[in-house]
Amino acid sequence: MKMSRLQAHNLTLGYQDTIVLEDLNLILPKGEITVFVGANGCGKSTLLRSLARLLKPKTGEVMLDHQSVNEMATKEIAKQLAILPQGPVAPEGLTVGQLVKQGRYPHQSLLQQWSKQDEEFVEQALEATQTKHLSDRSLHSLSGGQRQRVWIAMTLAQNTDILLLDEPTTYLDMAHQIEILDLCYDLNIAEGRTIVMVLHDLNMAARYADHIVAVKNKTIHTEGRPEEVITSDMVQDVFGMESEIIEDPLFGSPMCVPYGKGRKKKKTTVEKEMAYVK
Ligand SMILES: Nc1ncnc2c1ncn2[C@@H]1O[C@H](COP(=O)(O)OP(=O)(O)OP(=O)(O)O)[C@@H](O)[C@H]1O
Ligand SMILES: [Mg+2]
């Protein structure tokens, strides 16, 4: 059996009277990259937030190193686990440097407020996300993609063994998306960090994940290796979309090619005009 530091036991999650996920059991493999996939609103962010104790379960529990996170001090959790939530907000006027420094908060105490090591982790995080040149800028003055990379930097500065990232590639151009995913891959391979991400791009999920969890109908629809999970039946069930699964020419991982109305040959402008006249 695979080793795991983070697990969900009989987890039921929701808001007020609404149940989003019910009686869910999940073992996140240590030292692997796990990706949650599923349709909008199926509960991926809810699940991720509950793993970081940002949301209290209605029933069941989240275990970190065999201890219920409910019984742990916030700082203890934050030394082990960092989360980048979906759509995070920062106070007005905060600079990039100030925000990324906040990632070091769990490692500080009354006696040890700011060390050289803290400075180094902040520097590394800014470099890894290519945001160093932005460090004096106000967070609110940045573009969507720049801001997203700064939030990732803050999460990295926390230097935790477990990283939970909710759609880390949103707002990023394709090159920066790959860069962030490659960064996660490097952290996983070189340092053995456990990474749990929500991604919408199934093909990137298939490339980078060791373990994919597809969520649907308040529970886990399928989980396993990308080849086991990414099938046209799963895509039909979970996303209600027709697709064909081919092999990624570079990675050999499954690649989902969605059908759509333009799937025959695209019409030329003249053909479109002709069709319109009729
Ligand atoms: N704070 C909240 N209060 C009430 N309902 C909420 C809250 N946050 C989320 N929900 C609802 O819970 C359900 C799951 O939301 P969640 O954000 O987990 O979905 P998701 O899978 O992350 O979706 P997306 O792909 O759009 O990010 C949705 O129906 C959503 O409307
Ligand atoms: Mg979400």
mmCIF file with all atom_site columns, N, CA, C and O in Angstrom, residues 132-169:
data_model
loop_
_atom_site.group_PDB
_atom_site.id
_atom_site.type_symbol
_atom_site.label_atom_id
_atom_site.label_alt_id
_atom_site.label_comp_id
_atom_site.label_asym_id
_atom_site.label_entity_id
_atom_site.label_seq_id
_atom_site.pdbx_PDB_ins_code
_atom_site.Cartn_x
_atom_site.Cartn_y
_atom_site.Cartn_z
_atom_site.occupancy
_atom_site.B_iso_or_equiv
_atom_site.pdbx_formal_charge
_atom_site.auth_seq_id
_atom_site.auth_comp_id
_atom_site.auth_asym_id
_atom_site.auth_atom_id
_atom_site.pdbx_PDB_model_num
ATOM 1   N N  . LYS A 1 132 ? 10.260 38.394 -9.022  1.00 0.00 ? 132 LYS A N  1
ATOM 2   C CA . LYS A 1 132 ? 11.164 39.214 -8.215  1.00 0.00 ? 132 LYS A CA 1
ATOM 3   C C  . LYS A 1 132 ? 11.099 40.696 -8.610  1.00 0.00 ? 132 LYS A C  1
ATOM 4   O O  . LYS A 1 132 ? 11.085 41.569 -7.753  1.00 0.00 ? 132 LYS A O  1
ATOM 5   N N  . HIS A 1 133 ? 11.013 40.930 -9.915  1.00 0.00 ? 133 HIS A N  1
ATOM 6   C CA . HIS A 1 133 ? 10.988 42.317 -10.392 1.00 0.00 ? 133 HIS A CA 1
ATOM 7   C C  . HIS A 1 133 ? 9.716  43.053 -9.971  1.00 0.00 ? 133 HIS A C  1
ATOM 8   O O  . HIS A 1 133 ? 9.615  44.264 -10.114 1.00 0.00 ? 133 HIS A O  1
ATOM 9   N N  . LEU A 1 134 ? 8.742  42.300 -9.470  1.00 0.00 ? 134 LEU A N  1
ATOM 10  C CA . LEU A 1 134 ? 7.478  42.937 -9.092  1.00 0.00 ? 134 LEU A CA 1
ATOM 11  C C  . LEU A 1 134 ? 7.414  43.242 -7.599  1.00 0.00 ? 134 LEU A C  1
ATOM 12  O O  . LEU A 1 134 ? 6.411  43.785 -7.115  1.00 0.00 ? 134 LEU A O  1
ATOM 13  N N  . SER A 1 135 ? 8.468  42.905 -6.865  1.00 0.00 ? 135 SER A N  1
ATOM 14  C CA . SER A 1 135 ? 8.309  42.825 -5.407  1.00 0.00 ? 135 SER A CA 1
ATOM 15  C C  . SER A 1 135 ? 7.911  44.140 -4.722  1.00 0.00 ? 135 SER A C  1
ATOM 16  O O  . SER A 1 135 ? 7.307  44.096 -3.667  1.00 0.00 ? 135 SER A O  1
ATOM 17  N N  . ASP A 1 136 ? 8.186  45.297 -5.325  1.00 0.00 ? 136 ASP A N  1
ATOM 18  C CA . ASP A 1 136 ? 7.761  46.555 -4.691  1.00 0.00 ? 136 ASP A CA 1
ATOM 19  C C  . ASP A 1 136 ? 6.403  47.057 -5.190  1.00 0.00 ? 136 ASP A C  1
ATOM 20  O O  . ASP A 1 136 ? 5.884  48.050 -4.701  1.00 0.00 ? 136 ASP A O  1
ATOM 21  N N  . ARG A 1 137 ? 5.859  46.327 -6.163  1.00 0.00 ? 137 ARG A N  1
ATOM 22  C CA . ARG A 1 137 ? 4.575  46.773 -6.725  1.00 0.00 ? 137 ARG A CA 1
ATOM 23  C C  . ARG A 1 137 ? 3.418  46.399 -5.798  1.00 0.00 ? 137 ARG A C  1
ATOM 24  O O  . ARG A 1 137 ? 3.472  45.412 -5.070  1.00 0.00 ? 137 ARG A O  1
ATOM 25  N N  . SER A 1 138 ? 2.363  47.197 -5.858  1.00 0.00 ? 138 SER A N  1
ATOM 26  C CA . SER A 1 138 ? 1.158  46.854 -5.114  1.00 0.00 ? 138 SER A CA 1
ATOM 27  C C  . SER A 1 138 ? 0.478  45.673 -5.828  1.00 0.00 ? 138 SER A C  1
ATOM 28  O O  . SER A 1 138 ? 0.427  45.633 -7.063  1.00 0.00 ? 138 SER A O  1
ATOM 29  N N  . LEU A 1 139 ? -0.001 44.746 -5.051  1.00 0.00 ? 139 LEU A N  1
ATOM 30  C CA . LEU A 1 139 ? -0.607 43.538 -5.622  1.00 0.00 ? 139 LEU A CA 1
ATOM 31  C C  . LEU A 1 139 ? -1.760 43.899 -6.565  1.00 0.00 ? 139 LEU A C  1
ATOM 32  O O  . LEU A 1 139 ? -1.944 43.277 -7.610  1.00 0.00 ? 139 LEU A O  1
ATOM 33  N N  . HIS A 1 140 ? -2.504 44.932 -6.171  1.00 0.00 ? 140 HIS A N  1
ATOM 34  C CA . HIS A 1 140 ? -3.681 45.315 -6.953  1.00 0.00 ? 140 HIS A CA 1
ATOM 35  C C  . HIS A 1 140 ? -3.337 45.937 -8.302  1.00 0.00 ? 140 HIS A C  1
ATOM 36  O O  . HIS A 1 140 ? -4.193 46.042 -9.160  1.00 0.00 ? 140 HIS A O  1
ATOM 37  N N  . SER A 1 141 ? -2.089 46.348 -8.466  1.00 0.00 ? 141 SER A N  1
ATOM 38  C CA . SER A 1 141 ? -1.703 46.975 -9.739  1.00 0.00 ? 141 SER A CA 1
ATOM 39  C C  . SER A 1 141 ? -1.244 45.947 -10.774 1.00 0.00 ? 141 SER A C  1
ATOM 40  O O  . SER A 1 141 ? -0.887 46.302 -11.887 1.00 0.00 ? 141 SER A O  1
ATOM 41  N N  . LEU A 1 142 ? -1.236 44.668 -10.413 1.00 0.00 ? 142 LEU A N  1
ATOM 42  C CA . LEU A 1 142 ? -0.701 43.650 -11.322 1.00 0.00 ? 142 LEU A CA 1
ATOM 43  C C  . LEU A 1 142 ? -1.751 43.100 -12.276 1.00 0.00 ? 142 LEU A C  1
ATOM 44  O O  . LEU A 1 142 ? -2.952 43.195 -12.020 1.00 0.00 ? 142 LEU A O  1
ATOM 45  N N  . SER A 1 143 ? -1.276 42.467 -13.341 1.00 0.00 ? 143 SER A N  1
ATOM 46  C CA . SER A 1 143 ? -2.198 41.771 -14.254 1.00 0.00 ? 143 SER A CA 1
ATOM 47  C C  . SER A 1 143 ? -2.650 40.484 -13.569 1.00 0.00 ? 143 SER A C  1
ATOM 48  O O  . SER A 1 143 ? -2.020 40.044 -12.589 1.00 0.00 ? 143 SER A O  1
ATOM 49  N N  . GLY A 1 144 ? -3.701 39.877 -14.083 1.00 0.00 ? 144 GLY A N  1
ATOM 50  C CA . GLY A 1 144 ? -4.236 38.650 -13.476 1.00 0.00 ? 144 GLY A CA 1
ATOM 51  C C  . GLY A 1 144 ? -3.194 37.546 -13.355 1.00 0.00 ? 144 GLY A C  1
ATOM 52  O O  . GLY A 1 144 ? -3.077 36.883 -12.323 1.00 0.00 ? 144 GLY A O  1
ATOM 53  N N  . GLY A 1 145 ? -2.413 37.380 -14.419 1.00 0.00 ? 145 GLY A N  1
ATOM 54  C CA . GLY A 1 145 ? -1.418 36.308 -14.421 1.00 0.00 ? 145 GLY A CA 1
ATOM 55  C C  . GLY A 1 145 ? -0.245 36.598 -13.501 1.00 0.00 ? 145 GLY A C  1
ATOM 56  O O  . GLY A 1 145 ? 0.269  35.709 -12.824 1.00 0.00 ? 145 GLY A O  1
ATOM 57  N N  . GLN A 1 146 ? 0.171  37.875 -13.473 1.00 0.00 ? 146 GLN A N  1
ATOM 58  C CA . GLN A 1 146 ? 1.265  38.258 -12.564 1.00 0.00 ? 146 GLN A CA 1
ATOM 59  C C  . GLN A 1 146 ? 0.817  38.006 -11.123 1.00 0.00 ? 146 GLN A C  1
ATOM 60  O O  . GLN A 1 146 ? 1.554  37.450 -10.303 1.00 0.00 ? 146 GLN A O  1
ATOM 61  N N  . ARG A 1 147 ? -0.416 38.405 -10.818 1.00 0.00 ? 147 ARG A N  1
ATOM 62  C CA . ARG A 1 147 ? -0.936 38.261 -9.465  1.00 0.00 ? 147 ARG A CA 1
ATOM 63  C C  . ARG A 1 147 ? -1.002 36.779 -9.069  1.00 0.00 ? 147 ARG A C  1
ATOM 64  O O  . ARG A 1 147 ? -0.624 36.396 -7.972  1.00 0.00 ? 147 ARG A O  1
ATOM 65  N N  . GLN A 1 148 ? -1.449 35.965 -10.008 1.00 0.00 ? 148 GLN A N  1
ATOM 66  C CA . GLN A 1 148 ? -1.548 34.531 -9.727  1.00 0.00 ? 148 GLN A CA 1
ATOM 67  C C  . GLN A 1 148 ? -0.170 33.959 -9.374  1.00 0.00 ? 148 GLN A C  1
ATOM 68  O O  . GLN A 1 148 ? -0.025 33.172 -8.451  1.00 0.00 ? 148 GLN A O  1
ATOM 69  N N  . ARG A 1 149 ? 0.857  34.384 -10.107 1.00 0.00 ? 149 ARG A N  1
ATOM 70  C CA . ARG A 1 149 ? 2.208  33.886 -9.842  1.00 0.00 ? 149 ARG A CA 1
ATOM 71  C C  . ARG A 1 149 ? 2.721  34.353 -8.491  1.00 0.00 ? 149 ARG A C  1
ATOM 72  O O  . ARG A 1 149 ? 3.439  33.635 -7.807  1.00 0.00 ? 149 ARG A O  1
ATOM 73  N N  . VAL A 1 150 ? 2.296  35.553 -8.083  1.00 0.00 ? 150 VAL A N  1
ATOM 74  C CA . VAL A 1 150 ? 2.699  36.054 -6.762  1.00 0.00 ? 150 VAL A CA 1
ATOM 75  C C  . VAL A 1 150 ? 2.049  35.220 -5.649  1.00 0.00 ? 150 VAL A C  1
ATOM 76  O O  . VAL A 1 150 ? 2.690  34.883 -4.651  1.00 0.00 ? 150 VAL A O  1
ATOM 77  N N  . TRP A 1 151 ? 0.798  34.861 -5.851  1.00 0.00 ? 151 TRP A N  1
ATOM 78  C CA . TRP A 1 151 ? 0.139  34.008 -4.845  1.00 0.00 ? 151 TRP A CA 1
ATOM 79  C C  . TRP A 1 151 ? 0.835  32.650 -4.760  1.00 0.00 ? 151 TRP A C  1
ATOM 80  O O  . TRP A 1 151 ? 0.996  32.082 -3.683  1.00 0.00 ? 151 TRP A O  1
ATOM 81  N N  . ILE A 1 152 ? 1.244  32.146 -5.907  1.00 0.00 ? 152 ILE A N  1
ATOM 82  C CA . ILE A 1 152 ? 1.974  30.867 -5.895  1.00 0.00 ? 152 ILE A CA 1
ATOM 83  C C  . ILE A 1 152 ? 3.292  31.050 -5.128  1.00 0.00 ? 152 ILE A C  1
ATOM 84  O O  . ILE A 1 152 ? 3.680  30.196 -4.324  1.00 0.00 ? 152 ILE A O  1
ATOM 85  N N  . ALA A 1 153 ? 3.937  32.196 -5.348  1.00 0.00 ? 153 ALA A N  1
ATOM 86  C CA . ALA A 1 153 ? 5.193  32.476 -4.630  1.00 0.00 ? 153 ALA A CA 1
ATOM 87  C C  . ALA A 1 153 ? 4.964  32.455 -3.119  1.00 0.00 ? 153 ALA A C  1
ATOM 88  O O  . ALA A 1 153 ? 5.760  31.883 -2.364  1.00 0.00 ? 153 ALA A O  1
ATOM 89  N N  . MET A 1 154 ? 3.864  33.060 -2.686  1.00 0.00 ? 154 MET A N  1
ATOM 90  C CA . MET A 1 154 ? 3.593  33.067 -1.252  1.00 0.00 ? 154 MET A CA 1
ATOM 91  C C  . MET A 1 154 ? 3.430  31.644 -0.719  1.00 0.00 ? 154 MET A C  1
ATOM 92  O O  . MET A 1 154 ? 3.954  31.295 0.339   1.00 0.00 ? 154 MET A O  1
ATOM 93  N N  . THR A 1 155 ? 2.743  30.817 -1.478  1.00 0.00 ? 155 THR A N  1
ATOM 94  C CA . THR A 1 155 ? 2.526  29.431 -1.067  1.00 0.00 ? 155 THR A CA 1
ATOM 95  C C  . THR A 1 155 ? 3.860  28.679 -1.005  1.00 0.00 ? 155 THR A C  1
ATOM 96  O O  . THR A 1 155 ? 4.092  27.902 -0.073  1.00 0.00 ? 155 THR A O  1
ATOM 97  N N  . LEU A 1 156 ? 4.730  28.951 -1.990  1.00 0.00 ? 156 LEU A N  1
ATOM 98  C CA . LEU A 1 156 ? 6.033  28.274 -2.010  1.00 0.00 ? 156 LEU A CA 1
ATOM 99  C C  . LEU A 1 156 ? 6.927  28.739 -0.859  1.00 0.00 ? 156 LEU A C  1
ATOM 100 O O  . LEU A 1 156 ? 7.692  27.946 -0.294  1.00 0.00 ? 156 LEU A O  1
ATOM 101 N N  . ALA A 1 157 ? 6.831  30.031 -0.524  1.00 0.00 ? 157 ALA A N  1
ATOM 102 C CA . ALA A 1 157 ? 7.674  30.579 0.543   1.00 0.00 ? 157 ALA A CA 1
ATOM 103 C C  . ALA A 1 157 ? 7.410  29.869 1.867   1.00 0.00 ? 157 ALA A C  1
ATOM 104 O O  . ALA A 1 157 ? 8.274  29.793 2.733   1.00 0.00 ? 157 ALA A O  1
ATOM 105 N N  . GLN A 1 158 ? 6.237  29.333 2.002   1.00 0.00 ? 158 GLN A N  1
ATOM 106 C CA . GLN A 1 158 ? 5.871  28.607 3.229   1.00 0.00 ? 158 GLN A CA 1
ATOM 107 C C  . GLN A 1 158 ? 6.711  27.333 3.391   1.00 0.00 ? 158 GLN A C  1
ATOM 108 O O  . GLN A 1 158 ? 6.828  26.801 4.476   1.00 0.00 ? 158 GLN A O  1
ATOM 109 N N  . ASN A 1 159 ? 7.282  26.880 2.268   1.00 0.00 ? 159 ASN A N  1
ATOM 110 C CA . ASN A 1 159 ? 8.194  25.728 2.258   1.00 0.00 ? 159 ASN A CA 1
ATOM 111 C C  . ASN A 1 159 ? 7.651  24.517 3.015   1.00 0.00 ? 159 ASN A C  1
ATOM 112 O O  . ASN A 1 159 ? 8.280  24.029 3.965   1.00 0.00 ? 159 ASN A O  1
ATOM 113 N N  . THR A 1 160 ? 6.504  24.043 2.588   1.00 0.00 ? 160 THR A N  1
ATOM 114 C CA . THR A 1 160 ? 5.891  22.895 3.252   1.00 0.00 ? 160 THR A CA 1
ATOM 115 C C  . THR A 1 160 ? 6.080  21.634 2.407   1.00 0.00 ? 160 THR A C  1
ATOM 116 O O  . THR A 1 160 ? 6.268  21.713 1.194   1.00 0.00 ? 160 THR A O  1
ATOM 117 N N  . ASP A 1 161 ? 5.978  20.509 3.071   1.00 0.00 ? 161 ASP A N  1
ATOM 118 C CA . ASP A 1 161 ? 6.122  19.236 2.377   1.00 0.00 ? 161 ASP A CA 1
ATOM 119 C C  . ASP A 1 161 ? 4.885  18.923 1.528   1.00 0.00 ? 161 ASP A C  1
ATOM 120 O O  . ASP A 1 161 ? 4.962  18.215 0.536   1.00 0.00 ? 161 ASP A O  1
ATOM 121 N N  . ILE A 1 162 ? 3.742  19.484 1.944   1.00 0.00 ? 162 ILE A N  1
ATOM 122 C CA . ILE A 1 162 ? 2.492  19.250 1.198   1.00 0.00 ? 162 ILE A CA 1
ATOM 123 C C  . ILE A 1 162 ? 1.991  20.578 0.634   1.00 0.00 ? 162 ILE A C  1
ATOM 124 O O  . ILE A 1 162 ? 1.907  21.576 1.346   1.00 0.00 ? 162 ILE A O  1
ATOM 125 N N  . LEU A 1 163 ? 1.683  20.559 -0.657  1.00 0.00 ? 163 LEU A N  1
ATOM 126 C CA . LEU A 1 163 ? 1.181  21.770 -1.326  1.00 0.00 ? 163 LEU A CA 1
ATOM 127 C C  . LEU A 1 163 ? -0.191 21.493 -1.925  1.00 0.00 ? 163 LEU A C  1
ATOM 128 O O  . LEU A 1 163 ? -0.356 20.531 -2.689  1.00 0.00 ? 163 LEU A O  1
ATOM 129 N N  . LEU A 1 164 ? -1.170 22.317 -1.578  1.00 0.00 ? 164 LEU A N  1
ATOM 130 C CA . LEU A 1 164 ? -2.511 22.191 -2.144  1.00 0.00 ? 164 LEU A CA 1
ATOM 131 C C  . LEU A 1 164 ? -2.765 23.421 -3.013  1.00 0.00 ? 164 LEU A C  1
ATOM 132 O O  . LEU A 1 164 ? -2.731 24.545 -2.516  1.00 0.00 ? 164 LEU A O  1
ATOM 133 N N  . LEU A 1 165 ? -2.971 23.210 -4.295  1.00 0.00 ? 165 LEU A N  1
ATOM 134 C CA . LEU A 1 165 ? -3.081 24.346 -5.219  1.00 0.00 ? 165 LEU A CA 1
ATOM 135 C C  . LEU A 1 165 ? -4.378 24.277 -6.012  1.00 0.00 ? 165 LEU A C  1
ATOM 136 O O  . LEU A 1 165 ? -4.607 23.324 -6.766  1.00 0.00 ? 165 LEU A O  1
ATOM 137 N N  . ASP A 1 166 ? -5.225 25.279 -5.813  1.00 0.00 ? 166 ASP A N  1
ATOM 138 C CA . ASP A 1 166 ? -6.511 25.277 -6.513  1.00 0.00 ? 166 ASP A CA 1
ATOM 139 C C  . ASP A 1 166 ? -6.385 26.057 -7.825  1.00 0.00 ? 166 ASP A C  1
ATOM 140 O O  . ASP A 1 166 ? -6.285 27.284 -7.812  1.00 0.00 ? 166 ASP A O  1
ATOM 141 N N  . GLU A 1 167 ? -6.399 25.344 -8.914  1.00 0.00 ? 167 GLU A N  1
ATOM 142 C CA . GLU A 1 167 ? -6.257 25.938 -10.252 1.00 0.00 ? 167 GLU A CA 1
ATOM 143 C C  . GLU A 1 167 ? -5.083 26.926 -10.330 1.00 0.00 ? 167 GLU A C  1
ATOM 144 O O  . GLU A 1 167 ? -5.269 28.103 -10.644 1.00 0.00 ? 167 GLU A O  1
ATOM 145 N N  . PRO A 1 168 ? -3.869 26.436 -10.047 1.00 0.00 ? 168 PRO A N  1
ATOM 146 C CA . PRO A 1 168 ? -2.719 27.349 -10.034 1.00 0.00 ? 168 PRO A CA 1
ATOM 147 C C  . PRO A 1 168 ? -2.427 27.977 -11.396 1.00 0.00 ? 168 PRO A C  1
ATOM 148 O O  . PRO A 1 168 ? -1.752 28.993 -11.453 1.00 0.00 ? 168 PRO A O  1
ATOM 149 N N  . THR A 1 169 ? -2.936 27.397 -12.462 1.00 0.00 ? 169 THR A N  1
ATOM 150 C CA . THR A 1 169 ? -2.588 27.917 -13.792 1.00 0.00 ? 169 THR A CA 1
ATOM 151 C C  . THR A 1 169 ? -3.638 28.868 -14.368 1.00 0.00 ? 169 THR A C  1
ATOM 152 O O  . THR A 1 169 ? -3.476 29.346 -15.490 1.00 0.00 ? 169 THR A O  1
#
